[in-house]
XYZ file of C-alpha atoms in Angstrom:
426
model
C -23.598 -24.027 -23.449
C -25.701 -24.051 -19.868
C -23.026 -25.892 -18.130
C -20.535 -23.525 -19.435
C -22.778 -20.532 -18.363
C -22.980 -22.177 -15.344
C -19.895 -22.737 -14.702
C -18.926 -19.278 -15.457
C -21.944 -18.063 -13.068
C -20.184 -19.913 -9.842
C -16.598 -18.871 -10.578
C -18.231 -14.952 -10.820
C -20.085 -16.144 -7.542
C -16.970 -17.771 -5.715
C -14.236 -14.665 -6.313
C -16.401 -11.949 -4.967
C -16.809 -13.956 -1.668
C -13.399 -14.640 -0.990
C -12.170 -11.074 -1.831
C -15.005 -9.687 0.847
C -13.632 -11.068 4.092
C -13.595 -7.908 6.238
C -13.285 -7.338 10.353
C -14.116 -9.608 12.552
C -17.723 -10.720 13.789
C -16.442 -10.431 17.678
C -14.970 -7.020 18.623
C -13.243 -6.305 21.932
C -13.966 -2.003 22.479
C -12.077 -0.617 25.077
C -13.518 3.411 25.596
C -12.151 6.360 27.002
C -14.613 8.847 28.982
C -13.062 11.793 27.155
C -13.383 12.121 23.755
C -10.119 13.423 22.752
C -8.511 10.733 24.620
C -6.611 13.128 26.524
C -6.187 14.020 30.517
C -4.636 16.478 32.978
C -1.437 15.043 35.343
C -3.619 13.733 38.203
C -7.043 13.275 36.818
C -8.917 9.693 36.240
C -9.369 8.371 33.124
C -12.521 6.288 33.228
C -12.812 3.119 30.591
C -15.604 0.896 29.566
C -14.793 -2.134 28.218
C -17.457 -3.905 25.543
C -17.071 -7.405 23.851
C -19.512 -7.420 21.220
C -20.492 -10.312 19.064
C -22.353 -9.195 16.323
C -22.593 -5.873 17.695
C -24.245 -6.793 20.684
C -22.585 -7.816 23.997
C -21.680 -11.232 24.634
C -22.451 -12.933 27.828
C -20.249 -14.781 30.268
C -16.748 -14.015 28.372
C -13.494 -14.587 30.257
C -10.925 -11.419 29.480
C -7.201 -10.647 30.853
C -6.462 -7.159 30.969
C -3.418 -5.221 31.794
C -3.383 -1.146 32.637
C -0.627 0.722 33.189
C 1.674 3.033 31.766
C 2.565 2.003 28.436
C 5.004 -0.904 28.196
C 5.110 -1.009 32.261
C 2.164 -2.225 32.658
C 1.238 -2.833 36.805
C -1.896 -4.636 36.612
C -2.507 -8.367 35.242
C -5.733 -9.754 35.976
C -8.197 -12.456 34.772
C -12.029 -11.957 34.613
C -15.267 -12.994 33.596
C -17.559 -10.880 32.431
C -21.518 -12.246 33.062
C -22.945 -9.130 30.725
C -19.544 -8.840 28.524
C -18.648 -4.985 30.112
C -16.395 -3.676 32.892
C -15.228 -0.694 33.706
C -11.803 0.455 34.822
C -10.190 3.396 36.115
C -6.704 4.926 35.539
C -4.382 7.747 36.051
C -0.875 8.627 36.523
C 1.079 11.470 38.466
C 3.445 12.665 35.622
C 2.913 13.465 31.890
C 2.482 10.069 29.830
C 0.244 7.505 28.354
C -1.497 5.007 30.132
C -2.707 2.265 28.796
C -5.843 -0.769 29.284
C -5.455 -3.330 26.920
C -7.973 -6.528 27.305
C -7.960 -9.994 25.693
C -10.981 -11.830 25.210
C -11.026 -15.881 24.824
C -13.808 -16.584 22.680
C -14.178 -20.185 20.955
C -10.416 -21.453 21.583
C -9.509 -17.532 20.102
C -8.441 -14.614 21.545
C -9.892 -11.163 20.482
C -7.643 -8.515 22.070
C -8.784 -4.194 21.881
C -6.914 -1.580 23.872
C -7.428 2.337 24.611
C -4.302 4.384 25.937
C -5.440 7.798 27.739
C -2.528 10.341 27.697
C -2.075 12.780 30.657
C -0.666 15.930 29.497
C 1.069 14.919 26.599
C 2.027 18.252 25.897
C 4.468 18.290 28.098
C 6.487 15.120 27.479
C 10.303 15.620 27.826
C 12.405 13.078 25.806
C 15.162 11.600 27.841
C 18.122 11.523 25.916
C 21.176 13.898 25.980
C 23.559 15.062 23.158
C 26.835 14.023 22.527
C 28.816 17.364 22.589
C 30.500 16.566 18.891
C 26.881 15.582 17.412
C 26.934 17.970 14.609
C 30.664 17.353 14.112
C 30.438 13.591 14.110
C 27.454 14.054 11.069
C 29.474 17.147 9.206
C 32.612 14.772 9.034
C 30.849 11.950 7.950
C 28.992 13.608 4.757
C 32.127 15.822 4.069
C 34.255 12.206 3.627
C 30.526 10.833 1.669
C 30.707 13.234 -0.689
C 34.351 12.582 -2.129
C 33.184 9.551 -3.037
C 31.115 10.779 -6.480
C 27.653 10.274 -6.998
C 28.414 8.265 -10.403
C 24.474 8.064 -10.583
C 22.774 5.014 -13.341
C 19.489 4.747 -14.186
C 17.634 2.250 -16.314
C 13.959 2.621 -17.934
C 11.556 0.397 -16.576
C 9.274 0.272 -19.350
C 6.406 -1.830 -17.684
C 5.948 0.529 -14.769
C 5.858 3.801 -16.736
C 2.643 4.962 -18.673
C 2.478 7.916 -21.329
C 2.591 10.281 -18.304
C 5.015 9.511 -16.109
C 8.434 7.243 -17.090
C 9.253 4.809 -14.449
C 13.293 4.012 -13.744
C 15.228 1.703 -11.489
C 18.616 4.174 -10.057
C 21.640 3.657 -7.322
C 24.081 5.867 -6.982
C 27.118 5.909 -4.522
C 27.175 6.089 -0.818
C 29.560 6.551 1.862
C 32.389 4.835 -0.321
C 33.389 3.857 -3.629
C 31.353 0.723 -4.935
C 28.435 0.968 -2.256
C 25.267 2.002 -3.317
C 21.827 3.054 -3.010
C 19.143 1.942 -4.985
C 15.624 3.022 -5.551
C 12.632 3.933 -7.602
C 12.764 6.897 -9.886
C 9.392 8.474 -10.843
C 9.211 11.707 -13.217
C 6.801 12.916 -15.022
C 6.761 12.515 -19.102
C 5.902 16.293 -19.959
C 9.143 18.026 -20.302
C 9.665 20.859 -17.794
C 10.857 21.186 -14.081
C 8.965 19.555 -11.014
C 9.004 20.209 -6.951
C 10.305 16.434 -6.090
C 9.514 13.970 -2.822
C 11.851 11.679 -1.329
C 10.385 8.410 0.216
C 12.451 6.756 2.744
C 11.636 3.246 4.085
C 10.122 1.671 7.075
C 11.849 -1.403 8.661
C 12.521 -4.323 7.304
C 13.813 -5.695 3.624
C 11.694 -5.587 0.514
C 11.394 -4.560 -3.100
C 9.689 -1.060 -4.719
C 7.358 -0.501 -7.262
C 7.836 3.519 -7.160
C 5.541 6.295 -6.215
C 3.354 6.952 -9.044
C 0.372 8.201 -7.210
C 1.566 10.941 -5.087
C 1.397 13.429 -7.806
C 1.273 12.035 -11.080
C 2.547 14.177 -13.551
C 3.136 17.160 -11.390
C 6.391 16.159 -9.500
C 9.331 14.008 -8.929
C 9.257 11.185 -6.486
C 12.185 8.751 -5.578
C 11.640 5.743 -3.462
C 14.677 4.484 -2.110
C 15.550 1.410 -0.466
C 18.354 1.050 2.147
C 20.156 -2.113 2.073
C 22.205 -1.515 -1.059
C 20.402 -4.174 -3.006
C 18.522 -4.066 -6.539
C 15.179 -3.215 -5.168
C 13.299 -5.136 -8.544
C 14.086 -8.422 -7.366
C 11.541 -10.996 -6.469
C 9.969 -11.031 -2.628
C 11.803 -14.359 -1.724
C 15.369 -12.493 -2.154
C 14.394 -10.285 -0.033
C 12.570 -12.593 2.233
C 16.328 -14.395 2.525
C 18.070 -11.476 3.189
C 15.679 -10.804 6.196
C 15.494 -14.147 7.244
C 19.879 -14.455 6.972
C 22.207 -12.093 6.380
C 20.312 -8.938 7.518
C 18.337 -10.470 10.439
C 18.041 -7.574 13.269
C 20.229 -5.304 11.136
C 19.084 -2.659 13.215
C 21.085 -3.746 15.980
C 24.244 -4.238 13.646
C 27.700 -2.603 15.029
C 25.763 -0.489 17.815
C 28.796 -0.580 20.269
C 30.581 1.834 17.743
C 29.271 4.870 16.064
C 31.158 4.235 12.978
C 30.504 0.623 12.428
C 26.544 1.256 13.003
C 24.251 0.136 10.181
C 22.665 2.993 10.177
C 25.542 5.060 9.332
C 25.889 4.230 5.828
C 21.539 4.318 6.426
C 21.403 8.066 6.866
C 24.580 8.599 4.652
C 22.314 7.669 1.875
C 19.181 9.290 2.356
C 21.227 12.686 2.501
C 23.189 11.469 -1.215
C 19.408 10.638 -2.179
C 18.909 14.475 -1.807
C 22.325 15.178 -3.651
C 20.947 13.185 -6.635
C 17.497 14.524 -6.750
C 19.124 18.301 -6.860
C 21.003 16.850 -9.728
C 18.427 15.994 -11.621
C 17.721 18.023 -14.730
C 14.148 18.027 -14.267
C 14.094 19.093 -10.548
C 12.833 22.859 -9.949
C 15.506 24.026 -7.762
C 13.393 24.413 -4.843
C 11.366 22.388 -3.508
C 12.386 19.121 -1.780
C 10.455 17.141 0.821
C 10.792 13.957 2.421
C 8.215 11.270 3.953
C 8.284 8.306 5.704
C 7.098 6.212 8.748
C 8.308 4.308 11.533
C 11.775 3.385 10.805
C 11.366 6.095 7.813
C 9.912 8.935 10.381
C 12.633 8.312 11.994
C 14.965 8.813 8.522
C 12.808 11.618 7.933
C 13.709 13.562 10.716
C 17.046 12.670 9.605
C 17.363 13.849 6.424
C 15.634 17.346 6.973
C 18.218 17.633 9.832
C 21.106 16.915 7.820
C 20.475 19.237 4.901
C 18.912 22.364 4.609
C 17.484 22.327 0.929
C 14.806 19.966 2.597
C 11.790 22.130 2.318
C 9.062 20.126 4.439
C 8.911 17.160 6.330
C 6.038 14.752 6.833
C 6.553 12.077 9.672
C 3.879 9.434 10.523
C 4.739 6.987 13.856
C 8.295 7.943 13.554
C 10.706 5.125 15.368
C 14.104 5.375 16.971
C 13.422 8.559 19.233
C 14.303 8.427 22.800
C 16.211 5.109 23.338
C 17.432 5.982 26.505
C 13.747 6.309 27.983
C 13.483 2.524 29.436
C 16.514 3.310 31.548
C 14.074 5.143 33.814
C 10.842 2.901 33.453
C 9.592 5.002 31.163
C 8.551 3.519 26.934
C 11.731 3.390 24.068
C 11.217 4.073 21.080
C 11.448 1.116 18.589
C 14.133 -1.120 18.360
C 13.632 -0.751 22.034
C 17.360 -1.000 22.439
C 17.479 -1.061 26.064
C 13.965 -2.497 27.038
C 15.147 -6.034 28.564
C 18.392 -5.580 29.407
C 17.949 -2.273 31.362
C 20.970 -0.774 30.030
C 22.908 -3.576 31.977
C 26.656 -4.410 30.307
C 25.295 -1.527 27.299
C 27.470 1.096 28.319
C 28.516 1.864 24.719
C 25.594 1.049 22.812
C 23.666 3.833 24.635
C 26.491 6.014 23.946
C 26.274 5.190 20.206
C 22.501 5.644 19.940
C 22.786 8.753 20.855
C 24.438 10.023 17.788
C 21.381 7.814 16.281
C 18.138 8.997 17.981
C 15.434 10.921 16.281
C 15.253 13.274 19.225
C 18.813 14.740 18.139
C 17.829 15.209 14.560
C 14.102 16.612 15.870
C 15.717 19.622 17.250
C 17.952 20.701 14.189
C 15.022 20.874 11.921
C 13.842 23.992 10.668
C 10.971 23.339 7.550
C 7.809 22.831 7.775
C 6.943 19.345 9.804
C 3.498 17.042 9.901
C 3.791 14.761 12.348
C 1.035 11.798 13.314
C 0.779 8.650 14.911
C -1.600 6.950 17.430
C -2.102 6.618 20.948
C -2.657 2.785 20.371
C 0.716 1.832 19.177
C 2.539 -0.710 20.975
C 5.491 -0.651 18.438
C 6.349 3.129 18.644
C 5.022 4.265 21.952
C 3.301 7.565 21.231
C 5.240 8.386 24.649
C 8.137 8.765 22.259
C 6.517 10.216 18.706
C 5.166 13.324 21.627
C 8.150 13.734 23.893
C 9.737 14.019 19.977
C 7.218 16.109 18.473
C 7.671 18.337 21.331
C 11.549 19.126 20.593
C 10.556 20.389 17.339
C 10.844 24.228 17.325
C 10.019 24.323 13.353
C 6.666 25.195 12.132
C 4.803 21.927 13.065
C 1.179 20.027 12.508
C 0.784 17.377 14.943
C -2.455 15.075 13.497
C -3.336 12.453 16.147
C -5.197 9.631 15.203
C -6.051 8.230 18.432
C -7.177 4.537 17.735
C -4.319 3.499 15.566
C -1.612 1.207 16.707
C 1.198 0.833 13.957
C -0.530 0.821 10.675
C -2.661 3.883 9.097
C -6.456 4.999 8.506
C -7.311 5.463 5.159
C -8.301 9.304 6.391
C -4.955 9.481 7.919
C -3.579 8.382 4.689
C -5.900 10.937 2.299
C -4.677 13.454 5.616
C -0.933 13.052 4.688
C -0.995 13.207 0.678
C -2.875 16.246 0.740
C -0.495 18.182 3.069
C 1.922 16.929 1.253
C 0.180 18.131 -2.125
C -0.152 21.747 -0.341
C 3.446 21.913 0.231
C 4.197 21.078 -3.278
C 1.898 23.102 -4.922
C 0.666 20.239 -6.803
C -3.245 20.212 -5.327
């Protein structure tokens, strides 16, 4: 009986440990002098850069750095510091974000931290123009969607629902007979009629488990994935798909507006609204629509394309502004034109316009929360502002300075309650 207590003892000893590994004892803190983060066109933005080991500075550490505006970096240098601080100053002459990013080597690792100071932010201007038959192109397309029925299915998934809320696996049709969306259906138990939320994805390929946490019991929520694939299939199928047939989808049939992949996309986060409103238990009037990055983008979208979208809530929303990096300036993500300057592209930057969030920005008119960070190398927050500033709906703009491309946990409390508000579900 001891050795058995004792073994139990070290296995309760052993599974705490390796479920607390948190941070990282050597931190690389790159400050701004103004707390906001943000600047005036012209002014200096003066950083102080601190590599701390253990929370104290660590002597005789060799960093690179690089400052610049974001993604154009003009300054590459290598360092060491004897007392583990510099300082460094920046500006630029026209609205933007510049950025310091430093990597420290530190036993055969590198530790990297960054800071990007924006100078009147405010008054960002995207870059890209619209196509004169925008709207046209996008009424044409749904009308010729929606002869194509719904023909909706949904199955029970019994091990995902509780006593409160029933859990179900759905697709209906898309652009054409035979393709489909699928998703994750979430409605509450208690008969009656619910505001509803529709989640739309970030990049990349993966299964759902559904949105049960949102607002349990007090509305509707459908999750829906984007690739026309059973989305309750086990992570290696999806792992192959990403890895084969759907590597770099995003850049699928780009030199033609109608062959794009994200034509069929957008198609089906609009018929994801056209089966929600069918839905017996939906209350008629309230609608709204989340998602980030790649689903920010979709977001934008989807409130653009139809009107019974009541609010929108965006977080580092990608695709906006393609056209930016064909005058030096940061893309939005996929970063279309980034390498190749636009060089032999002549009708994939005519396509992306009918595909960039900027267009869709300016055609919404709900409610919109926008937020993102200054930090993030993957959607420059030169885009997610220059975008943000298009928007002539009533807007929140919720800045989160130190955040590259993931969330804050207050960010994250931030968005659910807005989107609570909105609902009426608080």
């Amino acid at each position: 009986m001891k050795k058995l207590l004792f073994l139990l003892f070290g296995l309760l000893t052993l599974l705490p440990v390796s479920a607390q590994i948190n941070g990282k004892n050597i931190v690389v803190m790159v400050q701004p002098d103004h707390k906001d983060w943000n600047y005036r066109v012209g002014e200096k933005a003066r950083f102080t850069v601190s590599v701390l080991k253990s929370s104290t500075l660590l002597n005789n550490v060799e960093v690179t750095y690089e400052a610049g505006p974001e993604m154009y970096p003009d300054v590459k240098k290598t360092t060491v510091l004897k007392d583990g601080t510099m300082t460094w100053t920046g500006t630029m002459r026209q609205p933007g974000f510049y950025r310091l990013k430093v990597v420290a080597k530190v036993g055969g690792k590198e530790y990297d931290g960054a800071c990007t100071a924006a100078f009147s932010p405010e008054q960002l201007k995207p870059t890209t123009t619209e196509p004169q038959d925008f709207d046209a192109f996008w009424t044409k397309t749904l009308e010729e969607a929606r002869w194509t029925s719904l023909s909706p299915q949904r199955t029970l998934l019994p091990e995902r629902s509780s006593e409160d809320v029933n859990v179900y696996q759905v697709s209906f049709q898309n652009l054409r007979w035979g393709s489909r969306t699928y998703g994750i259906l979430s409605v509450p138990a208690r008969p009656g009629r619910y505001p509803a939320l529709l989640r739309v994805p970030g990049a990349g390929v993966r299964p759902y488990s559904g949105d049960t946490y949102t607002a349990p019991t007090k509305a509707i929520v459908l999750e829906i994935g984007i690739h026309g694939v059973d989305v309750t299939q086990p992570q290696a199928f999806y792992d192959n798909l990403m890895n084969g047939a759907l590597n770099n989808y995003w850049n699928f049939g780009m030199d033609d507006r109608n062959q794009c992949y994200y034509k069929r996309v957008i198609v089906g986060c609009v018929r994801a609204v056209d089966y929600i409103a069918s839905l017996p238990e939906w209350d008629g009037k309230t609608i709204g629509v989340t998602g980030s990055s790649q689903g920010g983008f979709l977001s934008y979208v989807t409130a653009a394309l139809d009107q019974r979208v009541t609010f929108v809530a965006a977080v580092h929303p990608a695709l906006c502004d393609h056209t930016a990096s064909l005058q030096g300036v940061a893309c939005g993500w996929p970063h279309y034109f980034y390498l190749n300057k636009g060089k032999g592209a002549e009708r994939q930057i005519e396509t992306s316009r009918y595909y960039d969030g900027v267009n869709f920005a300016r055609r919404i008119k709900c409610p919109t929360w926008v937020s993102f960070g200054y930090n993030d190398d993957v959607v420059p927050p030169t885009t997610a502002y220059a975008t943000y500033n298009t928007l002539t709906c009533p807007k929140t703009l919720s800045v989160y300075q130190q955040t590259a491309h993931f969330w804050y946990q207050e960010q994250w409390d931030e968005w659910l309650s807005w989107m609570r508000k909105q609902m009426n579900v608080e």
